[in-house]
Short mmCIF file of C-alpha atoms in Angstrom, two decimals:
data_model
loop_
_atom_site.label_atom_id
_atom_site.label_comp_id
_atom_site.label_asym_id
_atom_site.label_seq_id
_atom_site.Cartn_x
_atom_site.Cartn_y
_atom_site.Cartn_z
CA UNK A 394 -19.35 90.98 165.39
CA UNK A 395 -16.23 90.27 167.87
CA UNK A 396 -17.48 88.43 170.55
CA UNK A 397 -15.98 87.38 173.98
CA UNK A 398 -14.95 83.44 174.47
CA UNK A 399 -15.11 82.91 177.74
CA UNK A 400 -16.68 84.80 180.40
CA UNK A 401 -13.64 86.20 182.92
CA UNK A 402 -15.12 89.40 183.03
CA UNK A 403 -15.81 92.55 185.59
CA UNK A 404 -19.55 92.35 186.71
CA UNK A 405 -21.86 94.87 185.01
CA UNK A 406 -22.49 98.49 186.20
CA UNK A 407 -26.08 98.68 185.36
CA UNK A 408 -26.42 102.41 186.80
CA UNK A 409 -27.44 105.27 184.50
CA UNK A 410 -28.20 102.55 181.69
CA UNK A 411 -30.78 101.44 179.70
CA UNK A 412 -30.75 97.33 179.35
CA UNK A 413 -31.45 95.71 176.11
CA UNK A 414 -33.79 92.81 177.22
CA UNK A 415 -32.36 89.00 176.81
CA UNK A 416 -33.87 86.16 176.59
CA UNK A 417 -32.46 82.26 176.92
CA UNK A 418 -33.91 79.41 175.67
CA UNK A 419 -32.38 75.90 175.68
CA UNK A 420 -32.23 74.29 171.80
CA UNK A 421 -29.80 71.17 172.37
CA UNK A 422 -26.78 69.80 174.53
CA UNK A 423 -25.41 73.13 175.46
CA UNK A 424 -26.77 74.68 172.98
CA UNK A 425 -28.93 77.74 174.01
CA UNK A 426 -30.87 80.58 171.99
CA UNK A 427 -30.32 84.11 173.01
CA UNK A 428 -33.03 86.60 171.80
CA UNK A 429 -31.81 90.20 172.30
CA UNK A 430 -34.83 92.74 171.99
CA UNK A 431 -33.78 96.80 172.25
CA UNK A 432 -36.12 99.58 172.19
CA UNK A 433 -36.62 102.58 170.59
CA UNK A 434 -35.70 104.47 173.51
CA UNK A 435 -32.61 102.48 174.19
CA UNK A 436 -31.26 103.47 170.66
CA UNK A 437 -32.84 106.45 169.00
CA UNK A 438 -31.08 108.98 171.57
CA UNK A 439 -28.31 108.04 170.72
CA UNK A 440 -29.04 107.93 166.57
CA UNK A 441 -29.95 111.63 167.32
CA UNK A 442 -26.79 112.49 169.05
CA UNK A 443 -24.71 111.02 166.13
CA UNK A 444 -26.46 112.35 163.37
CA UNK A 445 -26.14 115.91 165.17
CA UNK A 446 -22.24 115.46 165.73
CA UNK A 447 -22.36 114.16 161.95
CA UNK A 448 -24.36 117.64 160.78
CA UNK A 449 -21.12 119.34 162.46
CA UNK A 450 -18.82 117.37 160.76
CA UNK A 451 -19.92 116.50 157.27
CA UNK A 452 -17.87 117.87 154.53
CA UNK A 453 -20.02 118.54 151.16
CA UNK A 454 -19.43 121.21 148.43
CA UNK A 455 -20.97 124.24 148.05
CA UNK A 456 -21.82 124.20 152.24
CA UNK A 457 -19.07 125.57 154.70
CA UNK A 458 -18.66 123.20 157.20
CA UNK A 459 -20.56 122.83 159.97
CA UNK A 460 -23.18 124.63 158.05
CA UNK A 461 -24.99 121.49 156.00
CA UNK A 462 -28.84 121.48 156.61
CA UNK A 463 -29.25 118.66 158.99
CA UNK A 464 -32.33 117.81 156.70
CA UNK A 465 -29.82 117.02 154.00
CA UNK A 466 -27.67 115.07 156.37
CA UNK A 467 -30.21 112.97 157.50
CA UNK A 468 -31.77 112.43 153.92
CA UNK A 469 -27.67 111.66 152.54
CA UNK A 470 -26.74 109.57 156.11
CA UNK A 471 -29.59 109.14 158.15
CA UNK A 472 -30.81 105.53 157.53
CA UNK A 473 -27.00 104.08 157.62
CA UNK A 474 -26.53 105.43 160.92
CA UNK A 475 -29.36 104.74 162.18
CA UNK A 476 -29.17 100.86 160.73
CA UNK A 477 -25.71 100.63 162.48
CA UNK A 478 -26.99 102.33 165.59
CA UNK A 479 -29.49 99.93 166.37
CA UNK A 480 -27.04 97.03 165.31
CA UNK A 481 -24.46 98.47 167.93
CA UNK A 482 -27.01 98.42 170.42
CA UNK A 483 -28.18 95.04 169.90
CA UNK A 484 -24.44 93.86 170.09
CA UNK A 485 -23.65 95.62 173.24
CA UNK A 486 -27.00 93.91 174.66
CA UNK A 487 -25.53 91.16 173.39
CA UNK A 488 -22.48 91.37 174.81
CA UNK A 489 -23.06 92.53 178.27
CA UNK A 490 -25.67 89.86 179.22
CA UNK A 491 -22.65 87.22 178.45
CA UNK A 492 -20.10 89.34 180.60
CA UNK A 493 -22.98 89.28 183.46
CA UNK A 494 -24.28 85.62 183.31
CA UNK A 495 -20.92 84.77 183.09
CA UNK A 496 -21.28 82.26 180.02
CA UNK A 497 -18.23 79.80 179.87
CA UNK A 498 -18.75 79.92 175.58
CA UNK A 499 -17.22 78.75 172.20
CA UNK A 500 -15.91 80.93 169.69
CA UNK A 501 -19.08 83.62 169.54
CA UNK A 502 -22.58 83.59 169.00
CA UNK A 503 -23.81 83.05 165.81
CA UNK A 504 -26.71 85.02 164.64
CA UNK A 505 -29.87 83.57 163.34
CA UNK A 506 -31.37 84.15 159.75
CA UNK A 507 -33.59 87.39 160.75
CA UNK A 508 -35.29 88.25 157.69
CA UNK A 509 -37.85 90.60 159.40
CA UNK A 510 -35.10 93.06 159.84
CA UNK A 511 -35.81 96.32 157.78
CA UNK A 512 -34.94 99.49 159.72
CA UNK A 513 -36.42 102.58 158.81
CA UNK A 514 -35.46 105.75 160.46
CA UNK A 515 -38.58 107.71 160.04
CA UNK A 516 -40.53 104.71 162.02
CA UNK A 517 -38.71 103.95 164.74
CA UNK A 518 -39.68 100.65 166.64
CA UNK A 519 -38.61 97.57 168.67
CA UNK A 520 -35.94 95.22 167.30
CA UNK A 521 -35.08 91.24 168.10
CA UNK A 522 -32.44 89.71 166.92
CA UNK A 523 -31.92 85.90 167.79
CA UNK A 524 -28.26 84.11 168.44
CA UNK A 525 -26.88 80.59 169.01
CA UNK A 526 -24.59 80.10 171.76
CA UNK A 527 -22.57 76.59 172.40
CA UNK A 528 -21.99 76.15 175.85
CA UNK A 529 -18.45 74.66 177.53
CA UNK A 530 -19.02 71.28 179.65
CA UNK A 531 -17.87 70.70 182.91
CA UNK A 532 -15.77 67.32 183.13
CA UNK A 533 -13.32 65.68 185.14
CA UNK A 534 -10.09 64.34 183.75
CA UNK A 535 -9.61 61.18 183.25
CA UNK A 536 -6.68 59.92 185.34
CA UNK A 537 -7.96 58.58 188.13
CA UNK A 538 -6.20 54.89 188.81
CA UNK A 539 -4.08 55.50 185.70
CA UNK A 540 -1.02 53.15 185.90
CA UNK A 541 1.41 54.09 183.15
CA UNK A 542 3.97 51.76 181.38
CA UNK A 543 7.17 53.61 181.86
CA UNK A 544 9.88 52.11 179.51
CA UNK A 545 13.78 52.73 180.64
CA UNK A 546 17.08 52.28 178.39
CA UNK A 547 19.86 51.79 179.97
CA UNK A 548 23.02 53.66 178.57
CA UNK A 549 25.65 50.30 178.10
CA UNK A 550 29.46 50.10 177.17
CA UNK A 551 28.36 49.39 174.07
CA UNK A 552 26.28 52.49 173.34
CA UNK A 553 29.50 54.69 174.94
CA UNK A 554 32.67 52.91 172.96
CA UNK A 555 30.30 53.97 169.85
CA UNK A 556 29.36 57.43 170.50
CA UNK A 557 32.90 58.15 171.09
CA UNK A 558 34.30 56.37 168.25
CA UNK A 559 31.88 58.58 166.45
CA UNK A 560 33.05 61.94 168.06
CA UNK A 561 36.53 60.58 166.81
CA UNK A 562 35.32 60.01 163.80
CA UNK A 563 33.32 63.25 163.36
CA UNK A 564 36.24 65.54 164.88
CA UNK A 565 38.63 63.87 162.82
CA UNK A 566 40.94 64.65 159.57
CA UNK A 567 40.56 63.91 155.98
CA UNK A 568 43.16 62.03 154.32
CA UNK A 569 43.00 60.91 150.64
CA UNK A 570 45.22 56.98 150.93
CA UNK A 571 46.50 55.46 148.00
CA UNK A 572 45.22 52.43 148.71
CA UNK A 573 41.61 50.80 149.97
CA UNK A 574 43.07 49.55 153.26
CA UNK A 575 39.61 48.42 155.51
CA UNK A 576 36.18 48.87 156.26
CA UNK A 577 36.20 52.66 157.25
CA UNK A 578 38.23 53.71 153.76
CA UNK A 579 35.76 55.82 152.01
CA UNK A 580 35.25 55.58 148.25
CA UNK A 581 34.19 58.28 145.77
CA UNK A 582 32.80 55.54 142.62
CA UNK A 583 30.42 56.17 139.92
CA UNK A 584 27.85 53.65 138.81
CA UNK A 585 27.78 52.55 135.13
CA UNK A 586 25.19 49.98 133.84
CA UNK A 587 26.91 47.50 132.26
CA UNK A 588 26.99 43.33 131.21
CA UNK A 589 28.34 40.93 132.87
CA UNK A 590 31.96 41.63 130.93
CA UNK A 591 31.84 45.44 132.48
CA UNK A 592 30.96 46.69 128.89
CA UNK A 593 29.13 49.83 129.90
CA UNK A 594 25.62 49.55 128.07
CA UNK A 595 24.67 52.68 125.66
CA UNK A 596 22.11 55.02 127.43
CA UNK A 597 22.15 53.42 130.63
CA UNK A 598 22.20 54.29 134.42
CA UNK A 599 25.00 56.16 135.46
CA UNK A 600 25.38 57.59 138.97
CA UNK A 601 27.81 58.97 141.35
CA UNK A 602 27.99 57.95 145.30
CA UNK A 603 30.16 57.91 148.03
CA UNK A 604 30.54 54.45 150.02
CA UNK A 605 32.37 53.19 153.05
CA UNK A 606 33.71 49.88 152.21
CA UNK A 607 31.89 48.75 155.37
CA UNK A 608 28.92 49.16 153.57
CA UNK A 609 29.45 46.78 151.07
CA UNK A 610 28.62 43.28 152.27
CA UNK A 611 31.29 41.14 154.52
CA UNK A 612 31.83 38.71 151.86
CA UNK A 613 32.41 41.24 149.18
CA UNK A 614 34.72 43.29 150.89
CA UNK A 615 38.10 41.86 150.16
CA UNK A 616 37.89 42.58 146.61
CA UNK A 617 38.35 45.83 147.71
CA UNK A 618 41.38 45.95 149.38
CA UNK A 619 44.57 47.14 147.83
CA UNK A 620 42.53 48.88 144.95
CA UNK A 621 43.56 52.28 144.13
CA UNK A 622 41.97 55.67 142.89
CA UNK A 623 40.67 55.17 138.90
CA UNK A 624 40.03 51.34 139.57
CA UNK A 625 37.29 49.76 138.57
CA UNK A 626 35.32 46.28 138.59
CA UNK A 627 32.40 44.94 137.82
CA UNK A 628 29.53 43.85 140.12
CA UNK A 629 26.00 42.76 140.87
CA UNK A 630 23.68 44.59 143.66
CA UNK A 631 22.84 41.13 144.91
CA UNK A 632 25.87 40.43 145.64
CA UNK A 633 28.12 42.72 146.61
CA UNK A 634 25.35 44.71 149.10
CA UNK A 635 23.15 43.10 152.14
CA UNK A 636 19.66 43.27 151.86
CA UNK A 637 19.50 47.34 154.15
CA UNK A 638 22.13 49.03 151.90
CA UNK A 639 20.79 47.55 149.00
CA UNK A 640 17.73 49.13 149.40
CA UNK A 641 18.88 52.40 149.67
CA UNK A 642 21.57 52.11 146.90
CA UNK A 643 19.04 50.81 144.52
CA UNK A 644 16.55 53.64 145.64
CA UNK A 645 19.79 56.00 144.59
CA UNK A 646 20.20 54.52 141.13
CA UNK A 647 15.91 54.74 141.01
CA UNK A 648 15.60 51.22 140.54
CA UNK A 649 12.82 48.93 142.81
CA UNK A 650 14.39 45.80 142.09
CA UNK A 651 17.97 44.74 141.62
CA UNK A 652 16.96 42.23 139.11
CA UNK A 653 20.10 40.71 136.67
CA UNK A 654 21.26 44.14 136.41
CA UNK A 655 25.29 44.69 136.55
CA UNK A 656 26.96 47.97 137.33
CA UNK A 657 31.13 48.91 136.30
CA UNK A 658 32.11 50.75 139.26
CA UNK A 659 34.93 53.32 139.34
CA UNK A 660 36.56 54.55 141.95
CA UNK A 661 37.31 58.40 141.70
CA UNK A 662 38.74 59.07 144.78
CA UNK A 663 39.89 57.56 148.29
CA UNK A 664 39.30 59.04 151.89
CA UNK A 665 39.89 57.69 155.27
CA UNK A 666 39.22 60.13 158.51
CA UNK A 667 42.18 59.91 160.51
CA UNK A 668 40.81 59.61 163.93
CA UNK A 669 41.03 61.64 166.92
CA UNK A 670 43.26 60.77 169.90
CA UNK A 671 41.78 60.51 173.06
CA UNK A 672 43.74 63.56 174.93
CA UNK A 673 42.61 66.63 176.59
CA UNK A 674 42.34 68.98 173.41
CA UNK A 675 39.45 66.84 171.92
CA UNK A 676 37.67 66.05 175.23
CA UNK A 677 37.20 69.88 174.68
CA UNK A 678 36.60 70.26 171.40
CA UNK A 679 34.11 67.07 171.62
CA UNK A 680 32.37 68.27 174.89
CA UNK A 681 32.59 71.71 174.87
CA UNK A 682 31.75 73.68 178.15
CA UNK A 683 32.56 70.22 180.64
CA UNK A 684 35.48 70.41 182.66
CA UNK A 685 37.28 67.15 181.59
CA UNK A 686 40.65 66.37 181.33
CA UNK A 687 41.17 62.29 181.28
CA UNK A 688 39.57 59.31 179.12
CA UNK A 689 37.58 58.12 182.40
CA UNK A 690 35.77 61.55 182.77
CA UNK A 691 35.12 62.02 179.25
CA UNK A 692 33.49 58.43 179.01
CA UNK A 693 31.47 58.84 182.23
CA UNK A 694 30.57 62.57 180.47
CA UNK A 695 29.55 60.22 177.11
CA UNK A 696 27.41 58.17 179.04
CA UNK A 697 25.60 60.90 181.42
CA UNK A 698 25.07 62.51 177.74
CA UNK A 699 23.04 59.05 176.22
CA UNK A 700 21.50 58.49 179.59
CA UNK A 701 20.18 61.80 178.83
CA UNK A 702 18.77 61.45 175.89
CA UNK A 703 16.96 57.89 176.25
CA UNK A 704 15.88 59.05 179.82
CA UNK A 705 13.92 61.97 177.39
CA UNK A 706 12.77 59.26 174.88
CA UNK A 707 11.16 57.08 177.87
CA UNK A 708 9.62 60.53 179.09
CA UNK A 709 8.56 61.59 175.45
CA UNK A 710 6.90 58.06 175.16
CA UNK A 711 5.09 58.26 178.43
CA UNK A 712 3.64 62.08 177.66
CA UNK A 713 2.43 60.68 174.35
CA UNK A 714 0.84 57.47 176.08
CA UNK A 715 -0.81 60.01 178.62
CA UNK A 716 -1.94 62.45 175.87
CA UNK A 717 -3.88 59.43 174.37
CA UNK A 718 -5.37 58.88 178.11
CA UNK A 719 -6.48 62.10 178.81
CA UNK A 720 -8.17 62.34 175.41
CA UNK A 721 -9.95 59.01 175.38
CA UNK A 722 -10.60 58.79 179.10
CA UNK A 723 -11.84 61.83 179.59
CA UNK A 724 -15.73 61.88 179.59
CA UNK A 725 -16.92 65.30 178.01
CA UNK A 726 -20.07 66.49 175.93
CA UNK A 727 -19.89 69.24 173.57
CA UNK A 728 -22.38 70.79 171.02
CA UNK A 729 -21.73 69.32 168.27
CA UNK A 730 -25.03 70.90 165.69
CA UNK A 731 -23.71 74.23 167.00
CA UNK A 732 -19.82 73.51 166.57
CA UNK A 733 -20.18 72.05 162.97
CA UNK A 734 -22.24 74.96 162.11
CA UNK A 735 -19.51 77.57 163.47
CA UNK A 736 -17.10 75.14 161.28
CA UNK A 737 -18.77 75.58 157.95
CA UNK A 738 -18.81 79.74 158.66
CA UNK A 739 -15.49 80.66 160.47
CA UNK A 740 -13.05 80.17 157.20
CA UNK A 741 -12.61 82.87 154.85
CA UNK A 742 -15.11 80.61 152.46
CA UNK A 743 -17.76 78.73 153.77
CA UNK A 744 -17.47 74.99 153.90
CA UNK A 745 -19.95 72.41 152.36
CA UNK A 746 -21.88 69.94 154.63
CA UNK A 747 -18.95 66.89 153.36
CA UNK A 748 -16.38 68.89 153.83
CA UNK A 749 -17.22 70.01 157.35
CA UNK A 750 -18.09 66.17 158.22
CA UNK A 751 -14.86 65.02 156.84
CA UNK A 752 -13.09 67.79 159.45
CA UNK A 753 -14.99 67.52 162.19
CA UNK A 754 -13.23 65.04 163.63
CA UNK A 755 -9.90 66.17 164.07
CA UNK A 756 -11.34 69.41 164.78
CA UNK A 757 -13.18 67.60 167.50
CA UNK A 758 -9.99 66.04 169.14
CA UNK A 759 -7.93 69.36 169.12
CA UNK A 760 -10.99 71.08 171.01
CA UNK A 761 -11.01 68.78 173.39
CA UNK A 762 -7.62 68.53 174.03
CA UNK A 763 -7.83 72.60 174.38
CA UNK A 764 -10.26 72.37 176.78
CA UNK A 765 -8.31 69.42 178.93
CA UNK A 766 -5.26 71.40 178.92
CA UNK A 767 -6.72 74.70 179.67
CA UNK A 768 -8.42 73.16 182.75
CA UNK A 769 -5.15 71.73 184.00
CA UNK A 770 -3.61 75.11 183.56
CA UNK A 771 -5.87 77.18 185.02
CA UNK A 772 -6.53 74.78 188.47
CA UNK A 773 -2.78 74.03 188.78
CA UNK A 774 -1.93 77.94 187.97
CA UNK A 775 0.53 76.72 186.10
CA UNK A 776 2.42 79.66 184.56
CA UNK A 777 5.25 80.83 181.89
CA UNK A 778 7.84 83.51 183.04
CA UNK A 779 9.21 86.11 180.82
CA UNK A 780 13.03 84.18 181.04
CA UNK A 781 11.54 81.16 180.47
CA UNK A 782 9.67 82.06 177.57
CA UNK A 783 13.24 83.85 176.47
CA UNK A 784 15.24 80.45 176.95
CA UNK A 785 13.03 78.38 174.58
CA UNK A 786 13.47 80.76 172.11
CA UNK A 787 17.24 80.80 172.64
CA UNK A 788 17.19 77.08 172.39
CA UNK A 789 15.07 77.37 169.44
CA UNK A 790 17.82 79.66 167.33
CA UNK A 791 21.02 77.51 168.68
CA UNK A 792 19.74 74.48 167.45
CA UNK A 793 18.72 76.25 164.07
CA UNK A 794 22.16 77.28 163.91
CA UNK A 795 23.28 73.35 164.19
CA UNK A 796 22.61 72.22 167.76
CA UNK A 797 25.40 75.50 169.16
CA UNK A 798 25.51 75.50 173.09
CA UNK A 799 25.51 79.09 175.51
CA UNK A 800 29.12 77.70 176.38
CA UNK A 801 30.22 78.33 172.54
CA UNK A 802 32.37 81.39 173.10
CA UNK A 803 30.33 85.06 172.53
CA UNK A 804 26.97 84.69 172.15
CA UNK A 805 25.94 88.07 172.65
CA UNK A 806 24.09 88.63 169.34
CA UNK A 807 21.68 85.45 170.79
CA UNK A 808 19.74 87.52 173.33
CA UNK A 809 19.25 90.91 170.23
CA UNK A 810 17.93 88.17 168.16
CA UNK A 811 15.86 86.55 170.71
CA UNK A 812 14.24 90.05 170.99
CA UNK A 813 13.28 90.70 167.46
CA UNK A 814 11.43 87.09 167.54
CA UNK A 815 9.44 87.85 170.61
CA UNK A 816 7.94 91.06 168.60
CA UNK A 817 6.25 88.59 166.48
CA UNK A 818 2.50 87.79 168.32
CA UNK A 819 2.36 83.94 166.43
CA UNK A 820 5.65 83.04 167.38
CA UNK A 821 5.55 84.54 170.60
CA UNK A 822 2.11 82.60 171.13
CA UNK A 823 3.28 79.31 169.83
CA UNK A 824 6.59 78.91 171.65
CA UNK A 825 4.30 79.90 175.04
CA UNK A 826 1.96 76.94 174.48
CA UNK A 827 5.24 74.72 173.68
CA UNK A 828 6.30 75.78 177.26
CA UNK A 829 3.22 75.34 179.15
CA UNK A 830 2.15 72.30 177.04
CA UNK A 831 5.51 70.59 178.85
CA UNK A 832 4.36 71.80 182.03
CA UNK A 833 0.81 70.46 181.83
CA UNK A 834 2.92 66.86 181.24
CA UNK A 835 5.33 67.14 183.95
CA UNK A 836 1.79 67.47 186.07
CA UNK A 837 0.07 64.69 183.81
CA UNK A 838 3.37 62.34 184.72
CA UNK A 839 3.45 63.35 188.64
CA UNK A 840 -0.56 62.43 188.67
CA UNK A 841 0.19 58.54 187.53
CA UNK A 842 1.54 55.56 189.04
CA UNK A 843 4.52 54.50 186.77
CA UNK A 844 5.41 50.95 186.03
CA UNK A 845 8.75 50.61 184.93
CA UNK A 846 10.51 48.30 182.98
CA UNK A 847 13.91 48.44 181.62
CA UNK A 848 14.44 47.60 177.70
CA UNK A 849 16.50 47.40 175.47
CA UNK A 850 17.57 50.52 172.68
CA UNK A 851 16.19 47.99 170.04
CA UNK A 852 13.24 47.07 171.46
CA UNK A 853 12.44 50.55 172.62
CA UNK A 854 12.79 51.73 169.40
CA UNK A 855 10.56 48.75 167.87
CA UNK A 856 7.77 49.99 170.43
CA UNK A 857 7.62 53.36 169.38
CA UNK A 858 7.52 52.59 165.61
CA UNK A 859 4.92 50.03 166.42
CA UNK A 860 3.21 52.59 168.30
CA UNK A 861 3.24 55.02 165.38
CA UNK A 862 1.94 52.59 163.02
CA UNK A 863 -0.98 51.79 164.95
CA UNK A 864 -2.03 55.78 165.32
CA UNK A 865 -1.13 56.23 161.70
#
């Protein structure tokens, strides 16, 4: 039977009504009992009333309607009503005493075995029916005195003469050169096992790739240069790759160990990106949207852009240190008989006693963090507007569409689209908790002292795969 979760309800009218009596009893750490007793007089009036309307109603050959003998009615329909009758009424006394006592509870009571339970309409009599409830705890959150390490990058020269080389790069053309001339010449080759003499070996590992010659290690790359499209030569992984690309080349050719294996490699075609100039045509192109016009105010652009995105690393860092502080710092009790129980029934198929032990846990941390979050939310009122709901999902389908920004030219299809996805309940639903999830951090980060250091992008990255590792 649906149940309420939480008890934000009107008070109830108890004029003109007959209450089903409710009893509590404490059974465990918020964990009450809730017997629910209703009378004959609370129920059969109303079993009467139905069957009557039923009489009316009932269609059954040979009888015009309207016209059945309620005898026959009751004898054909008279005990199912009446069973769900009484069960209605023991679910509305059910339900009203929790929107009265104003119960903060999980999910919804679950009912007790009752195996006294055998209604019979021509005996009429009192009925109990007995229901677990797990109660919500009151806490407080835990970040009191919290003083959080707040790790800075600072966007460097370095960091900007790359990104733009790369936007160069990225925006540039395609050429096809005759000739291997340096490190950013790209080569279409195909790998062919082979000996030591480039004699390709019968039924052996043959693979296409495509290589800058700056991937091939320093020492090795001179023996490119000068070589033209159909070349080949013969080489050993060892050798002519440093220890990163080698790894992923070998994973390519699905090999775990370069061993004394040597490859003929042909080159089937030569590329080389002819590079961008630095004028005002790809300062648009590159940052689309920004008013800039000379190489100073596109690199100061560049480096307001990777400022950006660190400064959102070194915030994403410190809402995932403070997640892990309001989990394990905050001191809360729950029922835990009464929430393993309501694990094992809520699926579709109920669970076994292993499999609900081997749950519980996580289960356990994502109520907890429910509950955390949903107390910061409701004290702080902290809210999601309509438009603000409508600009995630925006964001959402631009950078589905490959990272597109509101300044690329018409967009008006965005906001039709937008629309259709905010029909849909579960998307609608999860993109709200995205929103106010971020909100509950900007108040988790404005609630801590934060001690910051400035890093490097190395060793930030280093302490955030460390980091992982150590949850993981």
């Amino acid at each position: 039977m649906p149940l309420p979760t939480s008890s934000t309800f009107q008070p109830f009218n108890f004029l003109n009504s007959i209450m089903a009596t409710v009893t509590r009893e404490n059974i465990g750490l918020l964990n009450d009992k809730l017997v629910v007793t209703v009378t004959k007089d609370e129920y059969f009036p109303s079993f009467e009333k139905t069957l009557k309307n039923y009489s009316k109603q009932a269609n059954i050959p040979g009888f015009r309607k309207g016209m059945v003998p309620a005898g026959m009615v009751k004898k054909m329909y008279g005990q199912g009503l009446f069973t769900e009758e009484v069960i209605r009424n023991i679910e509305k006394g059910l339900n009203d005493y929790l929107v009265n006592e104003k119960l903060e509870i999980f999910a919804q009571p679950l009912p007790l075995p009752n195996g006294s339970f055998q209604p019979d309409m021509d005996t009429p009599t009192d009925y109990t029916f007995e229901f677990e409830i797990g109660l919500k705890p009151a806490f407080e959150l835990g970040l009191s005195n919290v003083k959080a390490p707040f790790y800075r990058v600072k966007a460097t020269a370095e960091m900007v003469n790359e990104e733009v080389e790369r936007l160069q790069t990225r925006l540039g053309k395609m050429t096809e050169p005759e000739t291997v001339a340096g490190d950013e010449t790209v080569l279409n080759v195909t790998f062919e096992e082979a000996d030591r003499d480039g004699n390709v070996v019968e039924g052996g590992l043959k693979k296409d790739n495509s290589l800058l010659v700056k991937y091939f290690a320093e020492g090795f790359r001179p023996k490119l240069i000068g070589l033209k499209k159909d070349a080949t030569l013969v080489l050993q992984l060892n050798e002519a790759f440093d220890e990163k690309e080698r790894t992923w080349i070998l994973s390519d050719l699905g090999l775990t160990d370069a061993g004394d294996y040597f490859f003929k490699v042909t080159i089937t075609k030569l590329g080389l990106v002819e590079k961008r100039e630095l004028n005002e045509e790809f300062f648009k192109e590159a940052l689309p949207g920004k008013d800039v016009t000379t190489e100073a105010d596109f690199r100061a652009a560049v480096e307001k852009d990777i400022q950006a995105y660190w400064d959102r690393q070194s915030s994403n860092q410190l809402q995932h240190h403070l997640y892990h502080v309001l989990l394990e710092e905050t001191k809360m009790d729950l029922p835990e008989g009464f929430l393993k129980k309501w694990l094992a029934t809520s699926g579709e198929k109920a669970k076994t006693a292993e499999e609900v032990e081997a749950e519980y846990p996580t289960f356990n941390n994502q109520l907890r963090w429910t509950l955390i979050t949903d107390k910061i939310i409701n004290e702080n009122k902290l809210e999601v507007s309509a438009e603000e709901l409508k600009d995630s999902f925006r964001q959402q389908v631009l950078n589905y569409f490959g990272g597109m920004s509101l300044a690329d030219g018409n967009l008006e299809w965005l906001d039709q689209y937008v629309e259709t996805l905010m029909k849909d309940e579960q998307q609608l639903d999860s993109t709200y908790r995205r929103v106010v999830t971020e909100k509950v951090f900007v108040w988790a980060e404005q609630q801590v002292k934060k001690d910051e250091k400035e890093v490097t992008a190395e060793a930030f990255i280093k302490m955030n795969e460390e980091h992982q590792h150590h949850h993981h």
